[in-house]
């Protein structure tokens, strides 16, 4: 089926707009969390601490399993910062998201394209496939920068593409790092943690993701990806 070349361009412009709006929202939330106490969110962390160390393992296991499905990863990433703070929250979120991305990738690759072909006709899926076909693992990294593309969707589309496993995982980790760091630090800030340096880091990492997305969208995508396993 031929792909409308204008569809990826429209999707790219929409992605930039959504990412910029997201940056504005994040900056507003960071400012509010710094200026105003949020005791209800802070009590959530205390509740999590009362559950003991096993809760860490249960939470991040749930992170892996749930994000295999069409459920926003951002919810778990924010709660990682709320429950566990910047260090444990960030490490746990990155490991869990990487495992979920790998499992979904292998599931899609094992299922094969012919079994899921009827589900691949939506415009957003075709736009993602277009970028994967023309950029391969570079598209994976760019689409991970800011979650304008659903996490689960990119995982499964990548498994159905020609992207190799190792480059896929490396691009996933590198691409997710700025946005995941920003969101975990935001979750930590929402508990009333008034560390201006962490707040600045959160805004900076989100801005890095937005800038990277803008640069990527404006780059040509006329080079096809090489065939793989």
PDB file of C-alpha atoms in Angstrom:
ATOM      1  CA  UNK A   1       0.000   0.000   0.000  1.00  0.00           C
ATOM      2  CA  UNK A   2       1.568   3.376  -0.975  1.00  0.00           C
ATOM      3  CA  UNK A   3       2.353   5.797   1.823  1.00  0.00           C
ATOM      4  CA  UNK A   4       1.252   9.422   1.580  1.00  0.00           C
ATOM      5  CA  UNK A   5       4.524  11.346   1.893  1.00  0.00           C
ATOM      6  CA  UNK A   6       2.706  14.358   3.309  1.00  0.00           C
ATOM      7  CA  UNK A   7       1.347  12.339   6.244  1.00  0.00           C
ATOM      8  CA  UNK A   8       4.719  12.091   8.060  1.00  0.00           C
ATOM      9  CA  UNK A   9       5.234  15.835   7.571  1.00  0.00           C
ATOM     10  CA  UNK A  10       1.855  16.621   9.089  1.00  0.00           C
ATOM     11  CA  UNK A  11       2.564  14.213  11.917  1.00  0.00           C
ATOM     12  CA  UNK A  12       5.938  15.880  12.479  1.00  0.00           C
ATOM     13  CA  UNK A  13       4.426  19.364  12.708  1.00  0.00           C
ATOM     14  CA  UNK A  14       1.785  18.054  15.093  1.00  0.00           C
ATOM     15  CA  UNK A  15       4.495  16.406  17.190  1.00  0.00           C
ATOM     16  CA  UNK A  16       6.449  19.659  17.491  1.00  0.00           C
ATOM     17  CA  UNK A  17       3.340  21.565  18.502  1.00  0.00           C
ATOM     18  CA  UNK A  18       2.393  18.985  21.129  1.00  0.00           C
ATOM     19  CA  UNK A  19       5.958  18.812  22.445  1.00  0.00           C
ATOM     20  CA  UNK A  20       6.191  22.600  22.846  1.00  0.00           C
ATOM     21  CA  UNK A  21       2.839  22.661  24.622  1.00  0.00           C
ATOM     22  CA  UNK A  22       4.091  19.849  26.845  1.00  0.00           C
ATOM     23  CA  UNK A  23       7.206  21.852  27.702  1.00  0.00           C
ATOM     24  CA  UNK A  24       5.042  24.820  28.717  1.00  0.00           C
ATOM     25  CA  UNK A  25       2.889  22.584  30.910  1.00  0.00           C
ATOM     26  CA  UNK A  26       5.956  20.979  32.539  1.00  0.00           C
ATOM     27  CA  UNK A  27       7.490  24.383  33.286  1.00  0.00           C
ATOM     28  CA  UNK A  28       4.202  25.554  34.789  1.00  0.00           C
ATOM     29  CA  UNK A  29       3.960  22.449  36.981  1.00  0.00           C
ATOM     30  CA  UNK A  30       7.566  22.862  38.107  1.00  0.00           C
ATOM     31  CA  UNK A  31       6.876  26.454  39.085  1.00  0.00           C
ATOM     32  CA  UNK A  32       3.723  25.508  40.970  1.00  0.00           C
ATOM     33  CA  UNK A  33       5.447  22.638  42.783  1.00  0.00           C
ATOM     34  CA  UNK A  34       8.236  24.977  43.888  1.00  0.00           C
ATOM     35  CA  UNK A  35       6.009  27.849  45.020  1.00  0.00           C
ATOM     36  CA  UNK A  36       3.143  25.909  46.591  1.00  0.00           C
ATOM     37  CA  UNK A  37       3.204  23.009  49.059  1.00  0.00           C
ATOM     38  CA  UNK A  38       1.403  19.884  47.846  1.00  0.00           C
ATOM     39  CA  UNK A  39       0.837  17.810  50.997  1.00  0.00           C
ATOM     40  CA  UNK A  40      -1.510  15.285  49.387  1.00  0.00           C
ATOM     41  CA  UNK A  41       1.177  14.152  46.915  1.00  0.00           C
ATOM     42  CA  UNK A  42       3.845  14.121  49.626  1.00  0.00           C
ATOM     43  CA  UNK A  43       1.669  11.769  51.654  1.00  0.00           C
ATOM     44  CA  UNK A  44       1.670   9.325  48.726  1.00  0.00           C
ATOM     45  CA  UNK A  45       5.446   8.898  49.090  1.00  0.00           C
ATOM     46  CA  UNK A  46       5.067   8.313  52.820  1.00  0.00           C
ATOM     47  CA  UNK A  47       2.432   5.675  52.094  1.00  0.00           C
ATOM     48  CA  UNK A  48       4.802   3.964  49.637  1.00  0.00           C
ATOM     49  CA  UNK A  49       7.636   3.979  52.170  1.00  0.00           C
ATOM     50  CA  UNK A  50       5.362   2.350  54.732  1.00  0.00           C
ATOM     51  CA  UNK A  51       4.830  -0.604  52.379  1.00  0.00           C
ATOM     52  CA  UNK A  52       8.474  -1.633  52.726  1.00  0.00           C
ATOM     53  CA  UNK A  53      11.246  -2.482  50.233  1.00  0.00           C
ATOM     54  CA  UNK A  54       9.210  -5.155  48.446  1.00  0.00           C
ATOM     55  CA  UNK A  55       6.966  -2.425  47.078  1.00  0.00           C
ATOM     56  CA  UNK A  56       9.840  -1.180  44.886  1.00  0.00           C
ATOM     57  CA  UNK A  57      10.056  -4.544  43.097  1.00  0.00           C
ATOM     58  CA  UNK A  58       6.292  -4.915  42.780  1.00  0.00           C
ATOM     59  CA  UNK A  59       5.883  -1.415  41.374  1.00  0.00           C
ATOM     60  CA  UNK A  60       8.568  -1.726  38.710  1.00  0.00           C
ATOM     61  CA  UNK A  61       7.427  -5.230  37.751  1.00  0.00           C
ATOM     62  CA  UNK A  62       3.960  -3.749  37.213  1.00  0.00           C
ATOM     63  CA  UNK A  63       5.627  -0.968  35.193  1.00  0.00           C
ATOM     64  CA  UNK A  64       7.091  -3.567  32.818  1.00  0.00           C
ATOM     65  CA  UNK A  65       3.923  -5.635  32.444  1.00  0.00           C
ATOM     66  CA  UNK A  66       1.376  -2.824  32.151  1.00  0.00           C
ATOM     67  CA  UNK A  67       3.342  -0.785  29.604  1.00  0.00           C
ATOM     68  CA  UNK A  68       3.327  -3.737  27.211  1.00  0.00           C
ATOM     69  CA  UNK A  69      -0.266  -2.676  26.570  1.00  0.00           C
ATOM     70  CA  UNK A  70      -1.780   0.588  25.254  1.00  0.00           C
ATOM     71  CA  UNK A  71      -1.445   2.321  28.623  1.00  0.00           C
ATOM     72  CA  UNK A  72       0.518   5.593  28.902  1.00  0.00           C
ATOM     73  CA  UNK A  73       4.010   4.994  30.319  1.00  0.00           C
ATOM     74  CA  UNK A  74       4.078   8.568  31.637  1.00  0.00           C
ATOM     75  CA  UNK A  75       1.751   7.641  34.492  1.00  0.00           C
ATOM     76  CA  UNK A  76       4.232   5.095  35.855  1.00  0.00           C
ATOM     77  CA  UNK A  77       7.195   7.377  35.200  1.00  0.00           C
ATOM     78  CA  UNK A  78       5.669  10.228  37.191  1.00  0.00           C
ATOM     79  CA  UNK A  79       4.777   7.860  40.020  1.00  0.00           C
ATOM     80  CA  UNK A  80       8.363   6.547  40.021  1.00  0.00           C
ATOM     81  CA  UNK A  81       9.489  10.027  41.036  1.00  0.00           C
ATOM     82  CA  UNK A  82       6.620  10.446  43.487  1.00  0.00           C
ATOM     83  CA  UNK A  83       7.197   7.130  45.275  1.00  0.00           C
ATOM     84  CA  UNK A  84      10.960   6.697  45.138  1.00  0.00           C
ATOM     85  CA  UNK A  85      12.618  10.054  44.508  1.00  0.00           C
ATOM     86  CA  UNK A  86      15.030  11.050  41.731  1.00  0.00           C
ATOM     87  CA  UNK A  87      17.689   8.308  41.990  1.00  0.00           C
ATOM     88  CA  UNK A  88      15.720   5.088  42.549  1.00  0.00           C
ATOM     89  CA  UNK A  89      12.828   6.460  40.506  1.00  0.00           C
ATOM     90  CA  UNK A  90      14.994   7.251  37.483  1.00  0.00           C
ATOM     91  CA  UNK A  91      17.008   4.027  37.534  1.00  0.00           C
ATOM     92  CA  UNK A  92      13.889   1.909  38.038  1.00  0.00           C
ATOM     93  CA  UNK A  93      11.922   3.726  35.334  1.00  0.00           C
ATOM     94  CA  UNK A  94      14.724   3.407  32.775  1.00  0.00           C
ATOM     95  CA  UNK A  95      15.287  -0.302  33.450  1.00  0.00           C
ATOM     96  CA  UNK A  96      11.562  -1.098  33.461  1.00  0.00           C
ATOM     97  CA  UNK A  97      10.845   0.860  30.292  1.00  0.00           C
ATOM     98  CA  UNK A  98      13.782  -0.773  28.507  1.00  0.00           C
ATOM     99  CA  UNK A  99      12.588  -4.247  29.498  1.00  0.00           C
ATOM    100  CA  UNK A 100       9.043  -3.468  28.365  1.00  0.00           C
ATOM    101  CA  UNK A 101      10.352  -2.086  25.065  1.00  0.00           C
ATOM    102  CA  UNK A 102      12.448  -5.214  24.484  1.00  0.00           C
ATOM    103  CA  UNK A 103       9.631  -7.636  25.345  1.00  0.00           C
ATOM    104  CA  UNK A 104       7.131  -5.865  23.084  1.00  0.00           C
ATOM    105  CA  UNK A 105       9.736  -5.772  20.300  1.00  0.00           C
ATOM    106  CA  UNK A 106      10.311  -9.538  20.556  1.00  0.00           C
ATOM    107  CA  UNK A 107       6.569 -10.272  20.739  1.00  0.00           C
ATOM    108  CA  UNK A 108       5.936  -8.310  17.542  1.00  0.00           C
ATOM    109  CA  UNK A 109       8.896  -9.867  15.761  1.00  0.00           C
ATOM    110  CA  UNK A 110       7.785 -13.335  16.819  1.00  0.00           C
ATOM    111  CA  UNK A 111       4.193 -12.746  15.680  1.00  0.00           C
ATOM    112  CA  UNK A 112       5.248 -11.564  12.225  1.00  0.00           C
ATOM    113  CA  UNK A 113       3.778  -8.873  10.043  1.00  0.00           C
ATOM    114  CA  UNK A 114       1.150 -10.951   8.275  1.00  0.00           C
ATOM    115  CA  UNK A 115      -0.713 -11.709  11.510  1.00  0.00           C
ATOM    116  CA  UNK A 116      -1.100  -8.055  12.468  1.00  0.00           C
ATOM    117  CA  UNK A 117      -1.467  -6.488   9.024  1.00  0.00           C
ATOM    118  CA  UNK A 118      -5.186  -5.643   9.538  1.00  0.00           C
ATOM    119  CA  UNK A 119      -4.251  -3.464  12.537  1.00  0.00           C
ATOM    120  CA  UNK A 120      -1.634  -1.398  10.686  1.00  0.00           C
ATOM    121  CA  UNK A 121      -3.862   0.879   8.643  1.00  0.00           C
ATOM    122  CA  UNK A 122      -4.312   3.813  11.025  1.00  0.00           C
ATOM    123  CA  UNK A 123      -2.585   7.039   9.856  1.00  0.00           C
ATOM    124  CA  UNK A 124      -0.481   7.371  13.006  1.00  0.00           C
ATOM    125  CA  UNK A 125       0.832   3.813  12.598  1.00  0.00           C
ATOM    126  CA  UNK A 126       1.628   4.405   8.937  1.00  0.00           C
ATOM    127  CA  UNK A 127       3.486   7.610   9.852  1.00  0.00           C
ATOM    128  CA  UNK A 128       5.594   5.723  12.415  1.00  0.00           C
ATOM    129  CA  UNK A 129       6.271   2.945   9.931  1.00  0.00           C
ATOM    130  CA  UNK A 130       7.343   5.487   7.318  1.00  0.00           C
ATOM    131  CA  UNK A 131       9.984   6.910   9.653  1.00  0.00           C
ATOM    132  CA  UNK A 132      11.177   3.461  10.691  1.00  0.00           C
ATOM    133  CA  UNK A 133      11.472   2.354   7.085  1.00  0.00           C
ATOM    134  CA  UNK A 134      13.515   5.416   6.103  1.00  0.00           C
ATOM    135  CA  UNK A 135      15.647   5.905   9.205  1.00  0.00           C
ATOM    136  CA  UNK A 136      15.699   2.640  11.092  1.00  0.00           C
ATOM    137  CA  UNK A 137      17.121   2.888  14.618  1.00  0.00           C
ATOM    138  CA  UNK A 138      17.589   6.669  14.258  1.00  0.00           C
ATOM    139  CA  UNK A 139      13.817   6.969  14.045  1.00  0.00           C
ATOM    140  CA  UNK A 140      13.505   4.915  17.229  1.00  0.00           C
ATOM    141  CA  UNK A 141      15.772   7.314  19.105  1.00  0.00           C
ATOM    142  CA  UNK A 142      14.053  10.446  17.815  1.00  0.00           C
ATOM    143  CA  UNK A 143      10.546   9.171  18.505  1.00  0.00           C
ATOM    144  CA  UNK A 144      11.598   8.309  22.070  1.00  0.00           C
ATOM    145  CA  UNK A 145      12.793  11.853  22.838  1.00  0.00           C
ATOM    146  CA  UNK A 146       9.367  13.200  23.736  1.00  0.00           C
ATOM    147  CA  UNK A 147       6.399  10.840  24.178  1.00  0.00           C
ATOM    148  CA  UNK A 148       4.378  12.281  21.280  1.00  0.00           C
ATOM    149  CA  UNK A 149       4.410   8.766  19.831  1.00  0.00           C
ATOM    150  CA  UNK A 150       2.812   6.174  22.152  1.00  0.00           C
ATOM    151  CA  UNK A 151       5.470   4.025  23.818  1.00  0.00           C
ATOM    152  CA  UNK A 152       3.733   0.714  23.116  1.00  0.00           C
ATOM    153  CA  UNK A 153       3.045   1.626  19.492  1.00  0.00           C
ATOM    154  CA  UNK A 154       6.686   2.351  18.697  1.00  0.00           C
ATOM    155  CA  UNK A 155       7.744  -0.872  20.426  1.00  0.00           C
ATOM    156  CA  UNK A 156       5.512  -3.074  18.297  1.00  0.00           C
ATOM    157  CA  UNK A 157       6.079  -1.158  15.054  1.00  0.00           C
ATOM    158  CA  UNK A 158       9.831  -1.479  15.590  1.00  0.00           C
ATOM    159  CA  UNK A 159       9.475  -5.234  16.036  1.00  0.00           C
ATOM    160  CA  UNK A 160       7.692  -5.412  12.682  1.00  0.00           C
ATOM    161  CA  UNK A 161      10.346  -3.305  10.968  1.00  0.00           C
ATOM    162  CA  UNK A 162      13.887  -4.134   9.823  1.00  0.00           C
ATOM    163  CA  UNK A 163      15.528  -2.497  12.841  1.00  0.00           C
ATOM    164  CA  UNK A 164      18.090  -4.755  14.544  1.00  0.00           C
ATOM    165  CA  UNK A 165      17.666  -5.612  18.217  1.00  0.00           C
ATOM    166  CA  UNK A 166      20.860  -4.076  19.650  1.00  0.00           C
ATOM    167  CA  UNK A 167      20.590  -0.724  17.793  1.00  0.00           C
ATOM    168  CA  UNK A 168      16.906  -0.645  18.781  1.00  0.00           C
ATOM    169  CA  UNK A 169      17.737  -1.045  22.465  1.00  0.00           C
ATOM    170  CA  UNK A 170      20.572   1.499  22.368  1.00  0.00           C
ATOM    171  CA  UNK A 171      18.378   4.037  20.570  1.00  0.00           C
ATOM    172  CA  UNK A 172      15.593   3.342  23.060  1.00  0.00           C
ATOM    173  CA  UNK A 173      17.785   3.994  26.105  1.00  0.00           C
ATOM    174  CA  UNK A 174      19.428   7.114  24.660  1.00  0.00           C
ATOM    175  CA  UNK A 175      16.177   8.504  23.289  1.00  0.00           C
ATOM    176  CA  UNK A 176      14.179   7.865  26.481  1.00  0.00           C
ATOM    177  CA  UNK A 177      16.773   9.313  28.858  1.00  0.00           C
ATOM    178  CA  UNK A 178      15.969  13.064  28.585  1.00  0.00           C
ATOM    179  CA  UNK A 179      12.189  12.708  28.768  1.00  0.00           C
ATOM    180  CA  UNK A 180      12.246  10.041  31.469  1.00  0.00           C
ATOM    181  CA  UNK A 181      14.637  12.093  33.596  1.00  0.00           C
ATOM    182  CA  UNK A 182      12.440  15.166  33.213  1.00  0.00           C
ATOM    183  CA  UNK A 183       9.253  13.314  34.165  1.00  0.00           C
ATOM    184  CA  UNK A 184      10.787  11.477  37.159  1.00  0.00           C
ATOM    185  CA  UNK A 185      12.193  14.752  38.511  1.00  0.00           C
ATOM    186  CA  UNK A 186       8.807  16.349  37.971  1.00  0.00           C
ATOM    187  CA  UNK A 187       7.185  13.574  40.010  1.00  0.00           C
ATOM    188  CA  UNK A 188       9.723  14.147  42.761  1.00  0.00           C
ATOM    189  CA  UNK A 189       9.015  17.890  42.680  1.00  0.00           C
ATOM    190  CA  UNK A 190       5.277  17.275  43.013  1.00  0.00           C
ATOM    191  CA  UNK A 191       5.863  15.799  46.477  1.00  0.00           C
ATOM    192  CA  UNK A 192       7.095  19.205  47.640  1.00  0.00           C
ATOM    193  CA  UNK A 193      10.805  18.540  47.102  1.00  0.00           C
ATOM    194  CA  UNK A 194      11.945  22.127  46.598  1.00  0.00           C
ATOM    195  CA  UNK A 195      15.403  21.620  45.172  1.00  0.00           C
ATOM    196  CA  UNK A 196      15.834  24.345  42.526  1.00  0.00           C
ATOM    197  CA  UNK A 197      18.657  22.445  40.816  1.00  0.00           C
ATOM    198  CA  UNK A 198      16.513  19.351  40.301  1.00  0.00           C
ATOM    199  CA  UNK A 199      13.674  21.517  39.033  1.00  0.00           C
ATOM    200  CA  UNK A 200      16.039  23.209  36.606  1.00  0.00           C
ATOM    201  CA  UNK A 201      17.337  19.800  35.481  1.00  0.00           C
ATOM    202  CA  UNK A 202      13.806  18.599  34.799  1.00  0.00           C
ATOM    203  CA  UNK A 203      12.995  21.580  32.613  1.00  0.00           C
ATOM    204  CA  UNK A 204      16.380  21.334  30.874  1.00  0.00           C
ATOM    205  CA  UNK A 205      15.999  17.660  29.975  1.00  0.00           C
ATOM    206  CA  UNK A 206      12.502  18.203  28.664  1.00  0.00           C
ATOM    207  CA  UNK A 207      13.775  21.125  26.575  1.00  0.00           C
ATOM    208  CA  UNK A 208      16.554  18.886  25.204  1.00  0.00           C
ATOM    209  CA  UNK A 209      13.923  16.406  24.100  1.00  0.00           C
ATOM    210  CA  UNK A 210      11.842  19.116  22.408  1.00  0.00           C
ATOM    211  CA  UNK A 211      14.891  20.563  20.610  1.00  0.00           C
ATOM    212  CA  UNK A 212      15.983  17.100  19.475  1.00  0.00           C
ATOM    213  CA  UNK A 213      12.492  16.388  18.179  1.00  0.00           C
ATOM    214  CA  UNK A 214      12.384  19.669  16.230  1.00  0.00           C
ATOM    215  CA  UNK A 215      15.798  18.992  14.683  1.00  0.00           C
ATOM    216  CA  UNK A 216      14.792  15.446  13.767  1.00  0.00           C
ATOM    217  CA  UNK A 217      11.479  16.464  12.193  1.00  0.00           C
ATOM    218  CA  UNK A 218      13.241  19.037  10.008  1.00  0.00           C
ATOM    219  CA  UNK A 219      15.821  16.536   8.760  1.00  0.00           C
ATOM    220  CA  UNK A 220      15.105  14.787   5.440  1.00  0.00           C
ATOM    221  CA  UNK A 221      13.968  11.168   5.588  1.00  0.00           C
ATOM    222  CA  UNK A 222      14.835  10.073   2.081  1.00  0.00           C
ATOM    223  CA  UNK A 223      17.436   7.429   2.976  1.00  0.00           C
ATOM    224  CA  UNK A 224      15.962   3.932   3.337  1.00  0.00           C
ATOM    225  CA  UNK A 225      17.052   1.799   6.249  1.00  0.00           C
ATOM    226  CA  UNK A 226      19.213  -1.242   5.541  1.00  0.00           C
ATOM    227  CA  UNK A 227      17.728  -4.717   5.724  1.00  0.00           C
ATOM    228  CA  UNK A 228      18.260  -6.691   8.915  1.00  0.00           C
ATOM    229  CA  UNK A 229      17.452  -9.851  10.715  1.00  0.00           C
TER     230      UNK A 229
END
